[in-house]
Short mmCIF file of C-alpha atoms and ligand atoms in Angstrom, two decimals:
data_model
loop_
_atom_site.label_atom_id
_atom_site.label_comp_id
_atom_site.label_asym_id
_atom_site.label_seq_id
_atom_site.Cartn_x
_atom_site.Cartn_y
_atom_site.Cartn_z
CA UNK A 1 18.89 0.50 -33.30
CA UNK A 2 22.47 -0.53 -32.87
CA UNK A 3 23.34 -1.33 -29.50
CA UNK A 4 26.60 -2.29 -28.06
CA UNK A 5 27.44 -3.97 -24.98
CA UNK A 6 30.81 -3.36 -23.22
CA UNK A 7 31.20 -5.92 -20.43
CA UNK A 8 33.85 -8.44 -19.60
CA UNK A 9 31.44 -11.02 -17.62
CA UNK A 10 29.96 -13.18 -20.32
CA UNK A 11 27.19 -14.23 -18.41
CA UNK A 12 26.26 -10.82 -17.52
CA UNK A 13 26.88 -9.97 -21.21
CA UNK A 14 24.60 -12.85 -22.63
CA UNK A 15 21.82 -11.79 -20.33
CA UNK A 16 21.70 -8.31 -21.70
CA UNK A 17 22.16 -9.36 -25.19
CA UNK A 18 19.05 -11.75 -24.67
CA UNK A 19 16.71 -8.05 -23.24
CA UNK A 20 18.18 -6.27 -26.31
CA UNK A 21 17.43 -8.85 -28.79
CA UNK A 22 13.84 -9.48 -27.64
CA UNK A 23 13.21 -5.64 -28.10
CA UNK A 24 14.23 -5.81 -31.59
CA UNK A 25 17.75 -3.94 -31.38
CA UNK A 26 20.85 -4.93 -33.18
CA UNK A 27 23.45 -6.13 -30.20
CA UNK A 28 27.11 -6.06 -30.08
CA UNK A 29 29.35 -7.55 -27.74
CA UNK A 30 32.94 -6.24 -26.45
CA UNK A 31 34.79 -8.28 -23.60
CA UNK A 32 37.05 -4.80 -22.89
CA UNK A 33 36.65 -1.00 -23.52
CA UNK A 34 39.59 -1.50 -26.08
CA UNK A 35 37.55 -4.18 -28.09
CA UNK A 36 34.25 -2.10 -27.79
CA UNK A 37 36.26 0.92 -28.82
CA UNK A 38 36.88 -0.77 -32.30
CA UNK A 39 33.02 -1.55 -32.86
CA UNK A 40 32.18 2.11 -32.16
CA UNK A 41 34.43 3.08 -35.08
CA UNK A 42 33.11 0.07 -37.26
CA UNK A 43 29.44 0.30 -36.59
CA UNK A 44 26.66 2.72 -36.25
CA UNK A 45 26.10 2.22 -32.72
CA UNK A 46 24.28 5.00 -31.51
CA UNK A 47 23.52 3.32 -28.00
CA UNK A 48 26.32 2.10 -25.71
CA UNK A 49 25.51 0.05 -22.61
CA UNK A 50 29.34 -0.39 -20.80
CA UNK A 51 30.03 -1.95 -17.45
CA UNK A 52 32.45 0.51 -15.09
CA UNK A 53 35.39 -1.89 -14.48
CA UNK A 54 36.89 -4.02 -17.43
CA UNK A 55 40.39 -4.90 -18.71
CA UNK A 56 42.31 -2.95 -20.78
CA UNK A 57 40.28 0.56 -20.91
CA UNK A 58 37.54 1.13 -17.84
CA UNK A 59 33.93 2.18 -18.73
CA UNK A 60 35.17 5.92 -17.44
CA UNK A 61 38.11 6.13 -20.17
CA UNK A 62 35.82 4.69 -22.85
CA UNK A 63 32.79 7.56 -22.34
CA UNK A 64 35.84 9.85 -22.13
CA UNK A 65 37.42 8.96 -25.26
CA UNK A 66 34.16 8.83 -27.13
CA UNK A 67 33.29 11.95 -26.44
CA UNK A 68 36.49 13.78 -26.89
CA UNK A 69 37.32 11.87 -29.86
CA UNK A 70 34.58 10.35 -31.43
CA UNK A 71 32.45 12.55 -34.33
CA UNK A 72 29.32 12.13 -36.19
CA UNK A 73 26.00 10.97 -34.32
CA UNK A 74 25.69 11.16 -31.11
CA UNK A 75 26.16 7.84 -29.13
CA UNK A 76 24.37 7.81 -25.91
CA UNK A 77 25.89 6.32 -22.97
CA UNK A 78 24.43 4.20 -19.98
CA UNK A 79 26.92 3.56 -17.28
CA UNK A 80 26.78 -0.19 -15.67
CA UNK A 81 27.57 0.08 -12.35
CA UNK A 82 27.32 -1.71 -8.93
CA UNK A 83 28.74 1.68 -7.28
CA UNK A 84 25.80 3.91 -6.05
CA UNK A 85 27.73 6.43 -4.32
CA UNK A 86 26.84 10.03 -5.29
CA UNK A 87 31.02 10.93 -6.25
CA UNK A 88 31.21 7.93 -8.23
CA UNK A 89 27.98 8.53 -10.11
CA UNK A 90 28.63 12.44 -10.58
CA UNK A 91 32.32 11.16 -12.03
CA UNK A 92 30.61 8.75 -14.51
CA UNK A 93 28.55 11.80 -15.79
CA UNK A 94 31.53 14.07 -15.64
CA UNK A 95 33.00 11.50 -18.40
CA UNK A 96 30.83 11.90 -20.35
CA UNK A 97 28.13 9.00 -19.61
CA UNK A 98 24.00 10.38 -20.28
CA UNK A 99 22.30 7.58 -17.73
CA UNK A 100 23.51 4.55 -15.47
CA UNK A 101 21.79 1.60 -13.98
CA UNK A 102 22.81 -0.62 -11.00
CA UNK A 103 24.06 -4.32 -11.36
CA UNK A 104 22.15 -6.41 -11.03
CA UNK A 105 19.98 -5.32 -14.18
CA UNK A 106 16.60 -5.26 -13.88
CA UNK A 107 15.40 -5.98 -17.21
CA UNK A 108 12.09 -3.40 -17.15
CA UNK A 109 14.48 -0.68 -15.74
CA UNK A 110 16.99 -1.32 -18.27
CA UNK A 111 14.29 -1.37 -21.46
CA UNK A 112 13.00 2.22 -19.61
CA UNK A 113 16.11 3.64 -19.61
CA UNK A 114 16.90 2.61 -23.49
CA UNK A 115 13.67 4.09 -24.34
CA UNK A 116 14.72 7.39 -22.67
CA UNK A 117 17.74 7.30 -24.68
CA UNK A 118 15.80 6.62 -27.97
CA UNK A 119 14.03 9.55 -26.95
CA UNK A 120 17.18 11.70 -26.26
CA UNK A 121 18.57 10.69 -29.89
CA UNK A 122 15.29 11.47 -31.56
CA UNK A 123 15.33 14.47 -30.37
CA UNK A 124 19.53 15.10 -31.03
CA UNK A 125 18.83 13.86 -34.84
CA UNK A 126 15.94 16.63 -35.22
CA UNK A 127 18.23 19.11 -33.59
CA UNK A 128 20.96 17.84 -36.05
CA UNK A 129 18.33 18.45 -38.83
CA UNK A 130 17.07 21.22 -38.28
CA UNK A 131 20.32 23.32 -38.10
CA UNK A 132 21.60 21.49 -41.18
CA UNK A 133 18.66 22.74 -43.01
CA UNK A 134 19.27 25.89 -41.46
CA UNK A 135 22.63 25.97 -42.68
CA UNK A 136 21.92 25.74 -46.00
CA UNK A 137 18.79 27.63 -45.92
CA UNK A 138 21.47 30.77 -45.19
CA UNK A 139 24.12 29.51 -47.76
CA UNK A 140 21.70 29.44 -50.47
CA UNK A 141 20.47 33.22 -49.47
CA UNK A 142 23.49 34.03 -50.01
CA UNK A 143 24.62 32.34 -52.90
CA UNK A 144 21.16 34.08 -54.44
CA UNK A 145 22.37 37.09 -53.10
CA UNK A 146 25.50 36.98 -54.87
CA UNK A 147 24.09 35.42 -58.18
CA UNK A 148 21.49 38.31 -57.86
CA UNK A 149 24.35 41.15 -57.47
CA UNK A 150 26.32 39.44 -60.38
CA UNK A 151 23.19 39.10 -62.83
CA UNK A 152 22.60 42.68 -62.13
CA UNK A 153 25.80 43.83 -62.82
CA UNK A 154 26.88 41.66 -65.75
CA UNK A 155 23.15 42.04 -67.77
CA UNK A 156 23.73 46.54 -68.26
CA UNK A 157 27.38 46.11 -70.28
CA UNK A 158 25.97 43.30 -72.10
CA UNK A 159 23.53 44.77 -73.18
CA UNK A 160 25.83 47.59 -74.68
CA UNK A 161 28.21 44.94 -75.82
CA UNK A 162 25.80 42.91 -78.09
CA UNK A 163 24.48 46.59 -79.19
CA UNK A 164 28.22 46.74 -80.61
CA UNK A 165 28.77 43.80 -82.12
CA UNK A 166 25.74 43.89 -84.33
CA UNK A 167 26.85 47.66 -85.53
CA UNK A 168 30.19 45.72 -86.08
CA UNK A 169 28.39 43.76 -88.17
CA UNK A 170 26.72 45.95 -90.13
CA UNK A 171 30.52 48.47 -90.47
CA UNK A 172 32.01 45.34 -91.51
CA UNK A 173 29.70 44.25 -94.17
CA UNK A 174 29.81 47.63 -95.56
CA UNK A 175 34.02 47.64 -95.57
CA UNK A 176 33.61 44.80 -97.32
CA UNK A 177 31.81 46.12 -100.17
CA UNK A 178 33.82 49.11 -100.03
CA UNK A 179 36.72 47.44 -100.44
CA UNK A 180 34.90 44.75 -103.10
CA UNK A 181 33.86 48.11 -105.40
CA UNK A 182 37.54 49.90 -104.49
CA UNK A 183 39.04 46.67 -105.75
CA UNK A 184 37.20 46.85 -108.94
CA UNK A 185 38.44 50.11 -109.60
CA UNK A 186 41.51 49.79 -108.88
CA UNK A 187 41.50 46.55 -111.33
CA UNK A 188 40.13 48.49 -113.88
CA UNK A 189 42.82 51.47 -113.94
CA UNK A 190 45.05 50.80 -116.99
CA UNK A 191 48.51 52.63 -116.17
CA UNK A 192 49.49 54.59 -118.87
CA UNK A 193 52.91 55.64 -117.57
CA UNK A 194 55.18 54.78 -114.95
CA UNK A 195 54.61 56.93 -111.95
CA UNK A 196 51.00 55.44 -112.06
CA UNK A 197 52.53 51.77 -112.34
CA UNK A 198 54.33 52.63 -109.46
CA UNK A 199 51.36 53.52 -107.70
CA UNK A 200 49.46 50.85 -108.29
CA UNK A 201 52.24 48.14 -107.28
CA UNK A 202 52.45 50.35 -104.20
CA UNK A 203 48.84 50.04 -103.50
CA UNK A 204 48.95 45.95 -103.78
CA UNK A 205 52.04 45.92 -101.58
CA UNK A 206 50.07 47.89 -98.99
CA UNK A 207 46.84 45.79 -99.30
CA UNK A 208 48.91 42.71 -99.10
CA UNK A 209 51.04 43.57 -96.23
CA UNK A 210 48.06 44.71 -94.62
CA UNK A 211 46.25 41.57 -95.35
CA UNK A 212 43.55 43.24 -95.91
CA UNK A 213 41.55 40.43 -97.63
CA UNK A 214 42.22 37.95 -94.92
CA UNK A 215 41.32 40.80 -92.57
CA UNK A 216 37.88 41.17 -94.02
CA UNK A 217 37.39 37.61 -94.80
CA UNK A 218 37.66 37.13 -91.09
CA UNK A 219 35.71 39.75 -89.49
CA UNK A 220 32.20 38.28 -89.87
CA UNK A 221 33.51 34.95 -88.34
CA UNK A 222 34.72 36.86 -85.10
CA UNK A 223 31.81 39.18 -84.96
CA UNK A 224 29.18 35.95 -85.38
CA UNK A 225 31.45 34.25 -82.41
CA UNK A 226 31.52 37.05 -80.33
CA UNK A 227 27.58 37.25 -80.66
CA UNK A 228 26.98 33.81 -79.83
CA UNK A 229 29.21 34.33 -76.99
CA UNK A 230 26.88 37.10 -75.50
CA UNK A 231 23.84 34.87 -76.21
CA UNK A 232 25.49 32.43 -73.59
CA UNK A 233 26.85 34.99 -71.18
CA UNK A 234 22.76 36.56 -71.70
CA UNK A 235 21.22 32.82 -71.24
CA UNK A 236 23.43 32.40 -67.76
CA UNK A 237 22.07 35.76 -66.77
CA UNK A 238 19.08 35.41 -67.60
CA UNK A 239 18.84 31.95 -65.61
CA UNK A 240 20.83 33.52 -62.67
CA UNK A 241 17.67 36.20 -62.56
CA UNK A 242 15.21 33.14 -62.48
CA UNK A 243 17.07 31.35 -59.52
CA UNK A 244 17.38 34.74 -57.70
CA UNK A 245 13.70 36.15 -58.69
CA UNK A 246 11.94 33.17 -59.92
CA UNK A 247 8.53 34.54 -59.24
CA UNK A 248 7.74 38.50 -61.06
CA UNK A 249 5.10 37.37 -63.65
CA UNK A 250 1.66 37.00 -63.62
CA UNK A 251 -0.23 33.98 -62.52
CA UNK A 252 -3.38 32.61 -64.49
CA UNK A 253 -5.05 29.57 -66.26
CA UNK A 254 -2.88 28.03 -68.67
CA UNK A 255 -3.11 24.99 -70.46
CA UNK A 256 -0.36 22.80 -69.11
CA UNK A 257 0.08 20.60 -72.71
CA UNK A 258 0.81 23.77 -74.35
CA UNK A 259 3.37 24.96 -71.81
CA UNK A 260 4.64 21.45 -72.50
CA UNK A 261 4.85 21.61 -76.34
CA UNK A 262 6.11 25.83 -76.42
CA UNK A 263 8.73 24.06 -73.47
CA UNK A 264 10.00 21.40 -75.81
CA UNK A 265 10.26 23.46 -78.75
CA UNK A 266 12.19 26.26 -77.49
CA UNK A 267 14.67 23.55 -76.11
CA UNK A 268 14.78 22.33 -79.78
CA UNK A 269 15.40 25.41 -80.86
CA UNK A 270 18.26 26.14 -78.34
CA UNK A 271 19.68 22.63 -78.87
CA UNK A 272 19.55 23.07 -82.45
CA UNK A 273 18.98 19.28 -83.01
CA UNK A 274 15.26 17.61 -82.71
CA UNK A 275 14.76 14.19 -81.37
CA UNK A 276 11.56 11.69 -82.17
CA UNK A 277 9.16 12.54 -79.21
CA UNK A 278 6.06 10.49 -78.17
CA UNK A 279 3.92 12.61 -76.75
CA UNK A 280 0.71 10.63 -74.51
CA UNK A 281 -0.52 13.91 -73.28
CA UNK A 282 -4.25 13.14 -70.77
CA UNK A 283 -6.90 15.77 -71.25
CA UNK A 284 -6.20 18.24 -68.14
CA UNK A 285 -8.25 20.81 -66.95
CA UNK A 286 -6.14 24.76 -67.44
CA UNK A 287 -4.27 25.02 -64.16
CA UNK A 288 -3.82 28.37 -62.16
CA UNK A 289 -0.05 29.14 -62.64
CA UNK A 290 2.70 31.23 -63.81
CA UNK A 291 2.60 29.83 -67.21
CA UNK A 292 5.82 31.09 -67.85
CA UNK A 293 7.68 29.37 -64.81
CA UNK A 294 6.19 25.95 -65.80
CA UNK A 295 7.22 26.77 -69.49
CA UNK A 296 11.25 27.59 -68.24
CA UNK A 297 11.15 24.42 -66.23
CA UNK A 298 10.04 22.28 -69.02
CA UNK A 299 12.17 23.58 -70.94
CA UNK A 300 15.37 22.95 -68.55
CA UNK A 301 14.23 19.55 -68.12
CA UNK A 302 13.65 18.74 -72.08
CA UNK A 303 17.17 19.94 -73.14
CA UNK A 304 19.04 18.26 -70.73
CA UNK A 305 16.69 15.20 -72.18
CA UNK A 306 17.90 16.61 -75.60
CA UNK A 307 21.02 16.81 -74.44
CA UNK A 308 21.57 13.45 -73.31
CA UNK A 309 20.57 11.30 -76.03
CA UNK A 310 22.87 9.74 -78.71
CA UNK A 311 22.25 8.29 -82.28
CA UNK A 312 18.70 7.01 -82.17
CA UNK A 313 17.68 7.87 -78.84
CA UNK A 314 13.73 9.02 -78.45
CA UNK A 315 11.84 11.02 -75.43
CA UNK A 316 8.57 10.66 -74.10
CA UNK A 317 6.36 12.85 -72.85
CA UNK A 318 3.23 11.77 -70.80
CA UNK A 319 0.89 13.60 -68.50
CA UNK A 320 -1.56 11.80 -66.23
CA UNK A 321 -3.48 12.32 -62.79
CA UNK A 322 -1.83 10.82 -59.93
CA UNK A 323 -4.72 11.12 -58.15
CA UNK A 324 -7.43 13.86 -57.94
CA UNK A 325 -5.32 16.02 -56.69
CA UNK A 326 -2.30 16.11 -58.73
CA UNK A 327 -1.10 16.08 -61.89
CA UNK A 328 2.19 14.19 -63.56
CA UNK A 329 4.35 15.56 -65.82
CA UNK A 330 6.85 13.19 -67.16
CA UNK A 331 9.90 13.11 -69.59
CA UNK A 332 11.65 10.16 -69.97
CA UNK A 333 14.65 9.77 -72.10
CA UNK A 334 16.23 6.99 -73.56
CA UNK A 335 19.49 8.94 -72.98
CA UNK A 336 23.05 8.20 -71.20
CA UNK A 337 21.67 8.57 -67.59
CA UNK A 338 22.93 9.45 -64.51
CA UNK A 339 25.21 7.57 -62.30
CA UNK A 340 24.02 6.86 -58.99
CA UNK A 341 26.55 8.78 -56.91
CA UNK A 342 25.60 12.22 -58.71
CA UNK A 343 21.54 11.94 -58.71
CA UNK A 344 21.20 13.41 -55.35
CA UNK A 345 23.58 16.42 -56.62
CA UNK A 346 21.64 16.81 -59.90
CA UNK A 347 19.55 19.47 -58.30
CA UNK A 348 21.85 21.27 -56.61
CA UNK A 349 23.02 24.75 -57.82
CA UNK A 350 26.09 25.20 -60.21
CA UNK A 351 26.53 21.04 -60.55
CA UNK A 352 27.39 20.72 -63.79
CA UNK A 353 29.02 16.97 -65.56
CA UNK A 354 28.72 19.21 -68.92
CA UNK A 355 32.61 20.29 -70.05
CA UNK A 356 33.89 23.97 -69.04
CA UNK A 357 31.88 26.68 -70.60
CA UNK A 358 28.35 24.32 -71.90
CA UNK A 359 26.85 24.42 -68.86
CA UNK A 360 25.83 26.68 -65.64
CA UNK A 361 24.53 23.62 -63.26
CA UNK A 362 21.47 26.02 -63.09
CA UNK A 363 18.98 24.06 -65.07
CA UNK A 364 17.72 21.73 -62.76
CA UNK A 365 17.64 23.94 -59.60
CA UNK A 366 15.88 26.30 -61.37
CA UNK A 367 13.45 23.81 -62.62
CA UNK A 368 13.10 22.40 -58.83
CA UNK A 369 12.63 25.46 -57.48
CA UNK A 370 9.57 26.48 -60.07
CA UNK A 371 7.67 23.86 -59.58
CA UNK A 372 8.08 24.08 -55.91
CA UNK A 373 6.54 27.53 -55.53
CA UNK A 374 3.97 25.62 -57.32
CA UNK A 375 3.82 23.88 -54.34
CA UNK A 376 3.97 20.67 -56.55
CA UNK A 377 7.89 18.36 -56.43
CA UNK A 378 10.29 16.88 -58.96
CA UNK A 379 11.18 13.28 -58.66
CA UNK A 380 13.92 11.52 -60.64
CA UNK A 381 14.81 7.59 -61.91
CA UNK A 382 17.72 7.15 -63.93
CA UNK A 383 19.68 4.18 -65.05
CA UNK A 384 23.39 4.96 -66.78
CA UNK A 385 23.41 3.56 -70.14
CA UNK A 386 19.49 3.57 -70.49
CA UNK A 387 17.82 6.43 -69.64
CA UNK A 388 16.37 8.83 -67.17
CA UNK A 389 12.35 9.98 -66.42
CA UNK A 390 11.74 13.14 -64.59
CA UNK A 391 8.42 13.20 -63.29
CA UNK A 392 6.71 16.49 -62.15
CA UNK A 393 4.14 16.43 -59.65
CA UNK A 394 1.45 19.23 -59.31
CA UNK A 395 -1.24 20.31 -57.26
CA UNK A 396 -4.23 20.39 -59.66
CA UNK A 397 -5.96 23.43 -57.42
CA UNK A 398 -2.32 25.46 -59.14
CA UNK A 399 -0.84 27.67 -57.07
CA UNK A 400 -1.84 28.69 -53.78
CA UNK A 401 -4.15 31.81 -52.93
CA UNK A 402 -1.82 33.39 -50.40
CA UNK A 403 1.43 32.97 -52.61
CA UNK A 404 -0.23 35.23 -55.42
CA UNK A 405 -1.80 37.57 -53.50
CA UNK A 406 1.45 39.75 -53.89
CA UNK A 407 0.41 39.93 -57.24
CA UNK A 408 -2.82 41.04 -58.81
CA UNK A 409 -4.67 37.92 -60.30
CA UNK A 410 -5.69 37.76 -63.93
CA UNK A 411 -8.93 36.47 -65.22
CA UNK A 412 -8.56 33.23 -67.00
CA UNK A 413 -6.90 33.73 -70.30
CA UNK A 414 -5.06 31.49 -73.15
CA UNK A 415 -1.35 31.70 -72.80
CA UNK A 416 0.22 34.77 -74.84
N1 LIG B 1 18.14 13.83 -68.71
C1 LIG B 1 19.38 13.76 -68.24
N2 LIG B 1 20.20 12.76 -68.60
C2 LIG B 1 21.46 12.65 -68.12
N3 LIG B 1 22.01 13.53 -67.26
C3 LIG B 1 21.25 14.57 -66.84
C4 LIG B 1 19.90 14.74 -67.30
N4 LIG B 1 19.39 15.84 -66.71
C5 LIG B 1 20.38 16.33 -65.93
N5 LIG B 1 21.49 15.59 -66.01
C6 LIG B 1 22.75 15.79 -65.25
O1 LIG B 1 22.51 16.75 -64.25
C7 LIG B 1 23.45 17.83 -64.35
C8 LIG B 1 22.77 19.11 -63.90
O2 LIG B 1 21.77 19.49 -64.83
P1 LIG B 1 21.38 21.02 -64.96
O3 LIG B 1 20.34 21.14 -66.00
O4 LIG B 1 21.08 21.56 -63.61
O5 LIG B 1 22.74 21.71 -65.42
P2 LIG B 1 23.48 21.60 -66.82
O6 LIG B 1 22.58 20.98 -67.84
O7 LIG B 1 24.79 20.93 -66.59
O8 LIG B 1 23.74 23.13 -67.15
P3 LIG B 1 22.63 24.23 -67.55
O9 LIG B 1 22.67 25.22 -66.44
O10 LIG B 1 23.12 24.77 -68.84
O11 LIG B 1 21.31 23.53 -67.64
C9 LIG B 1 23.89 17.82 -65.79
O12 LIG B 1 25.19 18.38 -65.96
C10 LIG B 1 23.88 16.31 -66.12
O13 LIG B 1 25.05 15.69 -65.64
MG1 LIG B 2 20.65 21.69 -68.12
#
């Protein structure tokens, strides 16, 4: 722990230095309030040990100005004082100070009263903890609340929408031939006086102004655009339902190297590129799961693999027991990696590094929070420039009793 020691008599200030030291704290030494002052906003001193009278700024201004001013942890105070009178004590605590101790210091009674403020901090850092957790325990309800209301909402006139584009489709492929045959006719008309001519030139002009070729020429483009474009509208929905609901199938035994494989090729598919993967895949017992989960976190994990790799680049796929009871799942590309500053965001929702429109940031979260109501964890290594390895642990008893019993339990079966 990082101690500092406010006091302007160096002997005094050795002596304490010396107790400190000998328990294994870090010490720091300020001759004045103003010079201790400067350490608290340099260093993580969480404990401060300052005498009542030195030069510059008195032990009463310091606690005062540390806690009016000073933010982040909590730095607990112990007044040194040779005054023992009550108004002098109760205006050191009114500054702000947690604890004194008299001058001369006894060194037991000064290691009893650190101890009681390590025990003060342990408990303020839990505190701290605890109601960050909480914090965004109730931002992440709500986000899934909102994601949940928006997924509901956008998933009914998409449905209608892609429902319309592919009878758009079809009523444009049959213009087309329409227009092909009406063409042809229209080719084969020989005019055999003028008013006809005129007709016919008349009809070009239109078609032409119209541009009615281009016109059809283009539709199918638009129409094919416009349908992949509700594919990726569906595929955000669809993984905005998982992160709100990520738990409304049925569990049962499932082979977990053919979640892995069906995983890996559906990310193939969706990435529409393949890679060379090594597969080392141990012989594991069928696990009691959602088979489905494990399959959509696989997946999210493989095509960001997928997505990662350049000209050349491999993944590997192993699966081992860690020990007897858990499993390991892990895929390891040889891809761009991940730079050190955004791993610990790499699983939070809606973090994205992919350009505007390729990616959701949901991935990941999603994945995390599968395998978590597996009750198993995700773990991460990555290097930039060389590659990262996702490793999934997971209970090999699969899913616990009480989670399912919401749900009504299947006998073992092979995966659809
Ligand atoms: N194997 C990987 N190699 C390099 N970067 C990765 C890898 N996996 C994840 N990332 C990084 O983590 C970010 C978050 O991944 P996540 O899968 O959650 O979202 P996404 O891939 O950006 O979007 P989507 O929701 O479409 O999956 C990615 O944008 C990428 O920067
Ligand atoms: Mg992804």
């Amino acid at each position: 722990m990082d101690i500092l020691v406010a006091e302007d008599h160096p002997v005094s200030a050795k002596l304490l230095e010396k107790i400190l030291l000998r328990a294994g704290h870090r010490v720091h030494l300020a001759a004045d309030g103003e010079e201790a002052w400067d350490l608290l906003l340099k260093k993580d001193v969480r404990i401060l040990l300052t005498d009542w009278m030195m030069p510059r700024l008195d032990g009463l201004s310091l606690c005062r100005r540390v806690r009016e001013t000073l933010s982040g942890s909590y730095v607990y105070i112990i007044l040194l004082t040779a005054r023992d009178a009550t108004e002098d004590l109760l205006s050191g605590f009114e500054a702000g100070a947690d604890d004194y101790i008299a001058k001369p210091v006894n060194p037991d009674e000064l290691m009893a009263r650190i101890r009681v403020g390590l025990r003060h901090l342990a408990m303020e850092d839990r505190h701290e903890k605890t109601l960050r957790k909480l914090l965004n325990t109730e931002k992440m309800a709500s986000l899934g609340h909102l994601a949940a209301g928006m997924a509901h909402e956008i998933n009914n006139p998409l449905s209608f929408l892609a429902s319309n584009i592919r009878t758009l489709g079809k009523y444009a492929k049959e213009v087309q031939a329409f227009f092909a045959a009406y063409q042809a006719l229209a080719g084969a008309i020989e005019p055999k006086d003028t008013k006809t001519e005129q007709i016919l030139q008349k009809m070009q002009a239109l078609e032409a102004s119209a541009e009615i070729a281009y016109i059809l020429e283009d539709v199918p483009a638009l129409v094919s655009e416009s349908g992949e474009g509700i594919e990726r509208i569906g595929n955000i929905v669809e993984d905005m339902r998982i992160f709100t609901h990520p738990g409304s199938l049925t569990p049962h035994m499932a082979d977990i190297g053919q979640c892995i494989t069906e995983g890996l090729s559906l990310a193939e598919k969706k990435h529409g590129k393949t890679a060379p993967v090594q597969k080392d895949l141990a012989d594991l017992p069928p696990l009691f799961c959602y088979p489905g989960q494990l399959r959509q976190a696989l997946f999210n994990i493989c095509i960001n693999a997928l997505q990662s790799l350049n000209e050349g680049g491999e993944i590997h796929i192993r699966t081992c027991r860690s020990d007897n009871q858990h499993i390991v799942i892990q895929i390891r590309d040889t891809g761009c990696g991940i730079e050190p500053d955004l791993l610990p965001k790499i699983f939070d929702p809606f973090f994205t590094t992919r350009p505007a429109g390729r990616g959701t940031g949901l991935g990941l979260h999603v994945a995390y929070t599968l395998i978590q109501q597996h009750g198993g964890h995700i773990e991460v290594h990555s290097e930039p420039g060389k590659g990262s390895t996702f490793r999934i642990h997971l209970p090999t008893e699969g899913i616990k009793v009480q989670k399912i019993s919401q749900h009504t339990p299947q006998k073992p079966q092979d995966l659809p």
